[in-house]
Coordinates of C-alpha atoms in Angstrom, one line a residue:
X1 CA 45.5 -183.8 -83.0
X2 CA 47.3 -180.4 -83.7
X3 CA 49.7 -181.2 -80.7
X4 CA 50.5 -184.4 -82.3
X5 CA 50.7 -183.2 -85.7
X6 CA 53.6 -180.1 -84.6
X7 CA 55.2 -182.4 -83.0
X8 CA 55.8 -184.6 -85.9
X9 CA 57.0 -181.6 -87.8
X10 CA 59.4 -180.7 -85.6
X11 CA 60.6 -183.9 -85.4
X12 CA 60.9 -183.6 -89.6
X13 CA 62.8 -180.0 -89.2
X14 CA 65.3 -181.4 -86.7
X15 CA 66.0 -184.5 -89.0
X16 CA 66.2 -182.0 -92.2
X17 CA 68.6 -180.2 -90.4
X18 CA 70.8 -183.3 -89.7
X19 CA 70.5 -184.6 -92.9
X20 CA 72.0 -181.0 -94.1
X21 CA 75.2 -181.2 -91.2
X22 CA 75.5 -184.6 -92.8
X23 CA 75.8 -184.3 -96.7
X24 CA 77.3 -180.8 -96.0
X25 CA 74.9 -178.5 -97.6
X26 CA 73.0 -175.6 -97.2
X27 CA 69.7 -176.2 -99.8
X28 CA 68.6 -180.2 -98.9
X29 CA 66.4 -180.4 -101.9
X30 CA 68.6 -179.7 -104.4
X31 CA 70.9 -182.5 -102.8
X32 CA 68.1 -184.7 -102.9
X33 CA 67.3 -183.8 -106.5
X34 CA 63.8 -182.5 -105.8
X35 CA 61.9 -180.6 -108.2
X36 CA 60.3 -178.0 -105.8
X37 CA 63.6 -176.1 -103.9
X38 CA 63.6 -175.3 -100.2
X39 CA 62.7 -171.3 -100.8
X40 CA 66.3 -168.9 -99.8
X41 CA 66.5 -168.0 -95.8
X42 CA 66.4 -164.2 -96.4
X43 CA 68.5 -162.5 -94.0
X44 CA 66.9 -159.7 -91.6
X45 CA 67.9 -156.3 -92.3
X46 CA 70.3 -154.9 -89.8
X47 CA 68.3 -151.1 -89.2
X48 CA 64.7 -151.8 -89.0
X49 CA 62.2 -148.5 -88.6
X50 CA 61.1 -148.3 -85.3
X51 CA 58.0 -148.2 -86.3
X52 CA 58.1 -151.6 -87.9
X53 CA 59.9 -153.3 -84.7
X54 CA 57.1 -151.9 -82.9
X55 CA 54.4 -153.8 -85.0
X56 CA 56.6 -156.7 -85.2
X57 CA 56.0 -157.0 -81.9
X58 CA 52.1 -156.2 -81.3
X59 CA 51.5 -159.7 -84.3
X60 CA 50.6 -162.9 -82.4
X61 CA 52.9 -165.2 -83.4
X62 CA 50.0 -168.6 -83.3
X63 CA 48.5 -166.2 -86.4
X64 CA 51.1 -166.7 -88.5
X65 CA 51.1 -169.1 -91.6
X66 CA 53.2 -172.1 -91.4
X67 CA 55.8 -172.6 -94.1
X68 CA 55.1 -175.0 -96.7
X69 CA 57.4 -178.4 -96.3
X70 CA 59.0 -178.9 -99.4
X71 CA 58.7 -182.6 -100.6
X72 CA 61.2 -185.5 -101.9
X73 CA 60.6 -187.7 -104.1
X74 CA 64.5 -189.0 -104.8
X75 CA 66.9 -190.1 -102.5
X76 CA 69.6 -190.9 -105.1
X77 CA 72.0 -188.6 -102.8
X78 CA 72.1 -191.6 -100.0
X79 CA 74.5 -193.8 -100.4
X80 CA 74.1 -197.9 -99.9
X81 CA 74.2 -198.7 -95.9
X82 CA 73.0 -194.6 -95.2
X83 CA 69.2 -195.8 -95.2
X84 CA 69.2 -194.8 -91.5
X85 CA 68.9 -191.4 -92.6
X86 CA 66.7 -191.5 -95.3
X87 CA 63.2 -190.1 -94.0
X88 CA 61.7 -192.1 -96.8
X89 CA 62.7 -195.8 -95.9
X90 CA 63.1 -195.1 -92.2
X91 CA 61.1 -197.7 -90.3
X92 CA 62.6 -197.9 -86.8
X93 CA 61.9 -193.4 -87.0
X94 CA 58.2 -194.5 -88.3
X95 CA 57.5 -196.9 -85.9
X96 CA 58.5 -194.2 -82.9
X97 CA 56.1 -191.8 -84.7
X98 CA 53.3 -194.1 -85.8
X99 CA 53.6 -196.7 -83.6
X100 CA 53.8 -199.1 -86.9
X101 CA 55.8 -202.1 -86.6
X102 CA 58.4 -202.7 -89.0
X103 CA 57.7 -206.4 -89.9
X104 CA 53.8 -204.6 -90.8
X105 CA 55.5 -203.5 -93.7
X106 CA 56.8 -207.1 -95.2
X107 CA 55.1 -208.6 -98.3
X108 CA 53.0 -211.5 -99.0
X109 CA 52.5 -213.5 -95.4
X110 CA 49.2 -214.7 -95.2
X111 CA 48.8 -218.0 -96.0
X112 CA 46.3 -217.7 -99.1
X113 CA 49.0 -215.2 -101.2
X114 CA 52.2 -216.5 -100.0
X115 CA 52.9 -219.0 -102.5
X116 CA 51.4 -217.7 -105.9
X117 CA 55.0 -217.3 -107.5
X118 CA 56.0 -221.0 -106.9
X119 CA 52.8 -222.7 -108.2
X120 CA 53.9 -226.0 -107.4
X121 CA 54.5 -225.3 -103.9
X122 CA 51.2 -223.9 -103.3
X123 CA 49.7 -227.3 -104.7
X124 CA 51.5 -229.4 -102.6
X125 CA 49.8 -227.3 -99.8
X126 CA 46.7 -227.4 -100.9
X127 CA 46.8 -231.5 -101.7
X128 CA 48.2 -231.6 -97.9
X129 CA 45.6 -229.9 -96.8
X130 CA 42.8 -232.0 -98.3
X131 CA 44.5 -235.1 -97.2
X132 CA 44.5 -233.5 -93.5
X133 CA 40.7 -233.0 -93.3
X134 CA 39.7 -236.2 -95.0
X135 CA 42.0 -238.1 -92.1
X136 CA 40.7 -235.9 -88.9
X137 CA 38.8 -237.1 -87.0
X138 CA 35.8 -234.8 -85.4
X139 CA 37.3 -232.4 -82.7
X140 CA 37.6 -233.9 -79.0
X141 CA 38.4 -231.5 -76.0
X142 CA 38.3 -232.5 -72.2
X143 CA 38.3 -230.2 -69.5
X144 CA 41.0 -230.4 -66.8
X145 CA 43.1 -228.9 -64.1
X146 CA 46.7 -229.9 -65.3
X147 CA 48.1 -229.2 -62.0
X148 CA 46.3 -232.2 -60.3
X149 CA 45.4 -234.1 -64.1
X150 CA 47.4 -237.4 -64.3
X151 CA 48.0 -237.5 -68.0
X152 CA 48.8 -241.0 -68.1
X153 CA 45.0 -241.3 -67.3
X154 CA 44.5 -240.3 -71.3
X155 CA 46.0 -244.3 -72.1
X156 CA 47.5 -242.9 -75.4
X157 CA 50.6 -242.0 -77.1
X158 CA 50.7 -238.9 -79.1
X159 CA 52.7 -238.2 -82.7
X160 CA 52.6 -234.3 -82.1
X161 CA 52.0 -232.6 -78.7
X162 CA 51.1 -228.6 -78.4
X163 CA 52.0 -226.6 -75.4
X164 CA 51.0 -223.2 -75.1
X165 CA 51.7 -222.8 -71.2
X166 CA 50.2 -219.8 -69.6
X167 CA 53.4 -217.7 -68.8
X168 CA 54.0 -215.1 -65.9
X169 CA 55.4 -212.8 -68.9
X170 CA 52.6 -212.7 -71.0
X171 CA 50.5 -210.4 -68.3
X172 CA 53.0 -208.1 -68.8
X173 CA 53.4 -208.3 -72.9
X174 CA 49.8 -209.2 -73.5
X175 CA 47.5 -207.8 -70.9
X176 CA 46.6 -211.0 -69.7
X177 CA 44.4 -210.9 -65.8
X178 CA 42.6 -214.0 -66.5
X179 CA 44.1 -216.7 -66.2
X180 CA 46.2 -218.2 -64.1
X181 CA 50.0 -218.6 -65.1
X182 CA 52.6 -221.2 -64.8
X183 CA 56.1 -220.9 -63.7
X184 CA 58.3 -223.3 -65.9
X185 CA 58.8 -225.7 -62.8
X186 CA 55.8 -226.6 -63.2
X187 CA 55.5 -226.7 -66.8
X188 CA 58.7 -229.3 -66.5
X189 CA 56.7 -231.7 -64.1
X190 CA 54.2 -232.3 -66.9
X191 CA 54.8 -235.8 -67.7
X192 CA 54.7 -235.3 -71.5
X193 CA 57.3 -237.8 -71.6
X194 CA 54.5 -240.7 -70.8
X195 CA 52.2 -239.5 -73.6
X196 CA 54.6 -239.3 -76.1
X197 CA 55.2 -242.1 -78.7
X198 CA 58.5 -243.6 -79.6
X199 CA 58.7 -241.3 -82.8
X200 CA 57.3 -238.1 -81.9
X201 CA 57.4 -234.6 -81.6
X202 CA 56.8 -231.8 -79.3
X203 CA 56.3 -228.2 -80.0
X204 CA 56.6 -226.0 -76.7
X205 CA 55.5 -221.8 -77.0
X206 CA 57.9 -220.3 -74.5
X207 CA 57.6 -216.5 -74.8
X208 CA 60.8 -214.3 -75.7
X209 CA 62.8 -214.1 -72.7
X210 CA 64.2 -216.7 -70.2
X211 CA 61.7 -219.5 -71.7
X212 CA 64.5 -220.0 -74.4
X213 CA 66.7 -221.2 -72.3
X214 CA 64.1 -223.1 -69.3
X215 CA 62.3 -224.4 -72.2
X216 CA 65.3 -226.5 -73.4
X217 CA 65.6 -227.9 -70.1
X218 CA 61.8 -228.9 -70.1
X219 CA 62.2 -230.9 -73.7
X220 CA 66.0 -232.7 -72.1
X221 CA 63.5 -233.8 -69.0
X222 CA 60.7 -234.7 -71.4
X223 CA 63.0 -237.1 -73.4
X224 CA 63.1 -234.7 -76.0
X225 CA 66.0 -233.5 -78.4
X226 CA 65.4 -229.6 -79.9
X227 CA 65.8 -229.7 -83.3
X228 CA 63.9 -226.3 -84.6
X229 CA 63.2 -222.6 -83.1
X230 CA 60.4 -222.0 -84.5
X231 CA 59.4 -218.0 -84.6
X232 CA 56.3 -215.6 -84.7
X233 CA 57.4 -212.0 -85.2
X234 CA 54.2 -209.9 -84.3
X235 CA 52.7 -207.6 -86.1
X236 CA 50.4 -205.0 -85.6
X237 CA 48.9 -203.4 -88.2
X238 CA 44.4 -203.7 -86.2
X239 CA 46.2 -202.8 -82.5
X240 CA 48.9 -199.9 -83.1
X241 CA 47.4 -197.7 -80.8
X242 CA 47.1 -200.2 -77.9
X243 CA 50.6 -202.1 -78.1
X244 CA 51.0 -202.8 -74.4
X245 CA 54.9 -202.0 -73.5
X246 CA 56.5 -204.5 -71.1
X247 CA 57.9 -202.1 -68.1
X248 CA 61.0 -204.7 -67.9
X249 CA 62.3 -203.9 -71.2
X250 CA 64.2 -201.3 -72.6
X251 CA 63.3 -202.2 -76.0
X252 CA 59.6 -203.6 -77.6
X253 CA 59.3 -207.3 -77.9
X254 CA 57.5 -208.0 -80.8
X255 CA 58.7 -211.6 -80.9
X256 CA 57.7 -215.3 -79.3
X257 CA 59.6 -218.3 -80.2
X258 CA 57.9 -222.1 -80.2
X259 CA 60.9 -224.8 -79.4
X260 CA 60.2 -228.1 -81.2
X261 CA 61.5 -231.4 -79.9
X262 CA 62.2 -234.7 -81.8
X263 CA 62.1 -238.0 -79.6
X264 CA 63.4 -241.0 -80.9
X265 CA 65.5 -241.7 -84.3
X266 CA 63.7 -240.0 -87.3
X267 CA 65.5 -239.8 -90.8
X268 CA 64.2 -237.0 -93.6
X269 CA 65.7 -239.3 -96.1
X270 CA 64.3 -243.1 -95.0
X271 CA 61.1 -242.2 -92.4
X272 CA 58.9 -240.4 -95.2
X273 CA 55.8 -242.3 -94.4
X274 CA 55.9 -240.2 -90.6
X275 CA 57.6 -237.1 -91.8
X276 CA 57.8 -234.2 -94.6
X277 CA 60.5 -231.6 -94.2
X278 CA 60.6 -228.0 -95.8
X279 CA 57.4 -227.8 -96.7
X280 CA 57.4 -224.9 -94.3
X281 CA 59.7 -222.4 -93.2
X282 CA 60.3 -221.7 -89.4
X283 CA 59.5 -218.0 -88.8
X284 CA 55.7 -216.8 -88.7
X285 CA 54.2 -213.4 -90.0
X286 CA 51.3 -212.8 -88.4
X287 CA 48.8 -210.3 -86.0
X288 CA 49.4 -210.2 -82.3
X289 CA 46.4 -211.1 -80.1
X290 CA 43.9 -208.8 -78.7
X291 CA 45.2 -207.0 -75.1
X292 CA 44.1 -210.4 -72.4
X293 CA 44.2 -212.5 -75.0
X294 CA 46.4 -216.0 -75.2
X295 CA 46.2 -217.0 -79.1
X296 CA 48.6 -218.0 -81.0
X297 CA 48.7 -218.3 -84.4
X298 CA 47.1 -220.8 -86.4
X299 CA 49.4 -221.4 -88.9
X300 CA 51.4 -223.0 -86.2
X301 CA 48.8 -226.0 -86.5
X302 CA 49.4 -226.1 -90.5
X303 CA 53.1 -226.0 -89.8
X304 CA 52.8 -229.5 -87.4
X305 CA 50.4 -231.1 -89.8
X306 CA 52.2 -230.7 -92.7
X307 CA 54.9 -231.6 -90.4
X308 CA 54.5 -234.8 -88.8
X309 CA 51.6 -237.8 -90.6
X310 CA 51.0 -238.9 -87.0
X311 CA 47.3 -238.6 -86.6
X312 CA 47.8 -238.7 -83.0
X313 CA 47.3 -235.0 -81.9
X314 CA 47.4 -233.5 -78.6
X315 CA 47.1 -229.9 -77.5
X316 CA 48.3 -229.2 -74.2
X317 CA 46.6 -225.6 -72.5
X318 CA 43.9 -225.0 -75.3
X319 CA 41.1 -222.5 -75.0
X320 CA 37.5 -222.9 -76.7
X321 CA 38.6 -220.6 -79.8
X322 CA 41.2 -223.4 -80.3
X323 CA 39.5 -226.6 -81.0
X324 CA 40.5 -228.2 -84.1
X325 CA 39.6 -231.0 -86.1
X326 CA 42.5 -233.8 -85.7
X327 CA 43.8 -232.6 -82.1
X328 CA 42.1 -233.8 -78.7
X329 CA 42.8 -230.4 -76.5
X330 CA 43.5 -230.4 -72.9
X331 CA 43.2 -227.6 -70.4
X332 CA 41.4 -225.7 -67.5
X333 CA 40.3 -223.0 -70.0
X334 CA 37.9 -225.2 -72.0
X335 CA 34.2 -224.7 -71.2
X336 CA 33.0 -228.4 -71.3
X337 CA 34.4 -231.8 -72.3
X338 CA 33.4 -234.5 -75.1
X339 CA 36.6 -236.7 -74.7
X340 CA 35.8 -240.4 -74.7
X341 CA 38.5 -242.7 -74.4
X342 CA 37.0 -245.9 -76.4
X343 CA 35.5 -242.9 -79.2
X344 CA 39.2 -241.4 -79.3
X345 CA 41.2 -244.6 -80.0
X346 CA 38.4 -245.5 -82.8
X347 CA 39.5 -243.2 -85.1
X348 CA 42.9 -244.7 -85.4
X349 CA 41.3 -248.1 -86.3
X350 CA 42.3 -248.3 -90.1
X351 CA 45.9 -246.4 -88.7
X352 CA 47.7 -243.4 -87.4
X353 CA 49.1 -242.0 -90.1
X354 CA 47.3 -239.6 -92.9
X355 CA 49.5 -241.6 -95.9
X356 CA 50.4 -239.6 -98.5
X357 CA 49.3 -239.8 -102.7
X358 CA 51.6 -240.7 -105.2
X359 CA 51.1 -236.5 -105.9
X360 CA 52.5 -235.3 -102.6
X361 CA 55.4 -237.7 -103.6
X362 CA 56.1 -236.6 -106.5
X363 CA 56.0 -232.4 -105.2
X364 CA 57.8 -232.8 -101.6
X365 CA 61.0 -231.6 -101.0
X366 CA 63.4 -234.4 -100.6
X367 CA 66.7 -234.9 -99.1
X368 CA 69.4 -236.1 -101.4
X369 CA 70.0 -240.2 -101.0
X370 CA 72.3 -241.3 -98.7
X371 CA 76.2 -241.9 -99.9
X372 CA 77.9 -245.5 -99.7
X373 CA 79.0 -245.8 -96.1
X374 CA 77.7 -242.7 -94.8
X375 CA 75.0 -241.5 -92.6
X376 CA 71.4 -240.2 -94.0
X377 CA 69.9 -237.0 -93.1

């Protein structure tokens, strides 16, 4: 701890001193407009008694005080675009000190507070929400190998379809031993193309490096158009002394992007019985996973349901802590199975959509109407 703690103020001298070189002074807190001033350097006398030098030199230097830091409290010196080298708004110097992640520092993401400004907003949520669990039906899961699983055996077509595929990267980002990963050639040769309705929509995790561009090929081979990048910047405000550093990377990923594909012709202006646009936005702020751990975040299931009205859910590679009401999940992680077929396709007896109230109506963002002779969005 005392290591640690002169290391970080030598770090603060050194970036004192630059700060000096840069405005051009020789006092830094009466720059910065502090009340307590940096106290005078007095200059060493040139003739010294030799009986002083003498026991100068006999004083251990560890039993000397350290000099009290003076401290700012007004940066009005910096000018806009200088906040680089202002110690107090610094966040790429304070996450190389504290290991604190930027995006920790960013206001109002959870999904409780995020909304309490735009009240109706956060009731459109809420009625959407309500109308979700009243139309799910009870969680189904079913145990599988997908590398040998025929998922036309399933006999159903989805609305949505999850993938979170077990990638090679994540061992190295994550800390994940347990499992066993996928490379993306086999991830293509899923046929999520024959479990996917006419109208549906596909939403594929694909880490942060050279899944951005394999992934696209998987959604072309799936039948699959991309139409969103969906993204998760991590934060890591319980784990920011164990943030595992991939030995591939210069820099500290702290992102994951989840591509979503449309298949077939859907209109945000004519097809709102199936869909509802910008209810959500497309980036996530949220709490990396424990080191070996493969979840993702849950609001990525909010953002699909609000989404797509398909009742139709599958999730492709889902683990025990992911089992959720409205989905069937699929995958060799699961610890037992209650799928039944004729059960499943019982639920969707009175239809496979979740409707919507005249409420919801009225509060949804809508695209503008169509022009005479022109296309619709």
């Amino acid at each position: 701890m005392a290591s640690r703690l002169a290391e970080y103020r030598e770090k603060s001298k050194k970036r004192k001193e630059y700060l000096k070189v840069t405005l051009g002074v020789d006092n830094l807190a009466e720059a910065l407009g502090s009340d307590k001033l940096e106290p005078p350097v007095k200059k060493k006398a040139e003739v010294i008694k030799k009986e002083e030098d003498e026991k100068e030199q006999l004083e251990d230097v560890d039993t000397r005080k350290p000099v009290e830091e003076a401290e700012f409290r007004d940066s009005t010196a910096f000018l806009k675009g200088t906040q680089s080298l202002n110690p107090h708004n610094d966040y790429s110097q304070n996450f190389v000190d504290t290991g604190q992640r930027p995006q920790n520092f960013i206001r109002d993401t959870g999904l409780t507070g995020r909304f309490e400004e735009y009240p109706k907003l956060q009731e459109l949520i809420r009625l959407k929400d309500e109308l979700i669990s009243r139309t799910a039906h009870p969680p189904m899961y079913l145990k599988c190998d997908l590398e040998t699983y025929d998922l036309k055996q399933l006999n159903c077509k989805f609305d949505t379809i999850l993938i979170e595929p077990p990638l090679e990267e994540y061992s190295r980002t994550y800390g994940v031993t347990n499992t066993k990963f996928w490379d993306w050639d086999k991830i293509m040769a899923l046929d999520i193309g024959e479990v996917s309705s006419a109208r549906s929509f596909v939403f594929l995790w694909c880490g942060s490096s050279d899944g951005l561009d394999l992934g696209r090929l998987c959604l072309q081979n799936w039948g699959f158009r991309r139409c969103e990048d969906i993204c998760w910047i991590r934060t890591n405000n319980k784990n920011k002394d164990r943030s595992i550093l991939d030995p591939r990377a210069v820099l500290t990923r702290t992102k994951e992007h989840c591509l979503m594909g449309i298949k077939g012709t859907v209109r945000r202006s004519t097809d709102g019985d199936f869909i509802h646009a910008n209810v959500d936005i497309d980036l996530i702020i949220d709490e990396e996973p424990e080191p070996g751990s493969l979840d993702k975040p849950i609001e990525m299931f909010h953002i699909a349901e609000h989404f797509c009205l398909g009742r139709r859910r599958l999730h492709v590679f889902g683990r025990d802590s992911s089992i959720r009401p409205g989905w069937l999940t699929i995958g060799p992680d699961l610890s037992n199975s209650n799928y039944d077929w004729a059960g499943h396709q019982g639920y969707f007896g009175e239809g496979v959509t979740t409707g919507c109230t005249e409420r919801i109506e009225q509060l949804r963002p809508k695209s503008p109407p169509p022009k005479a002779g022109g296309r619709g969005g």
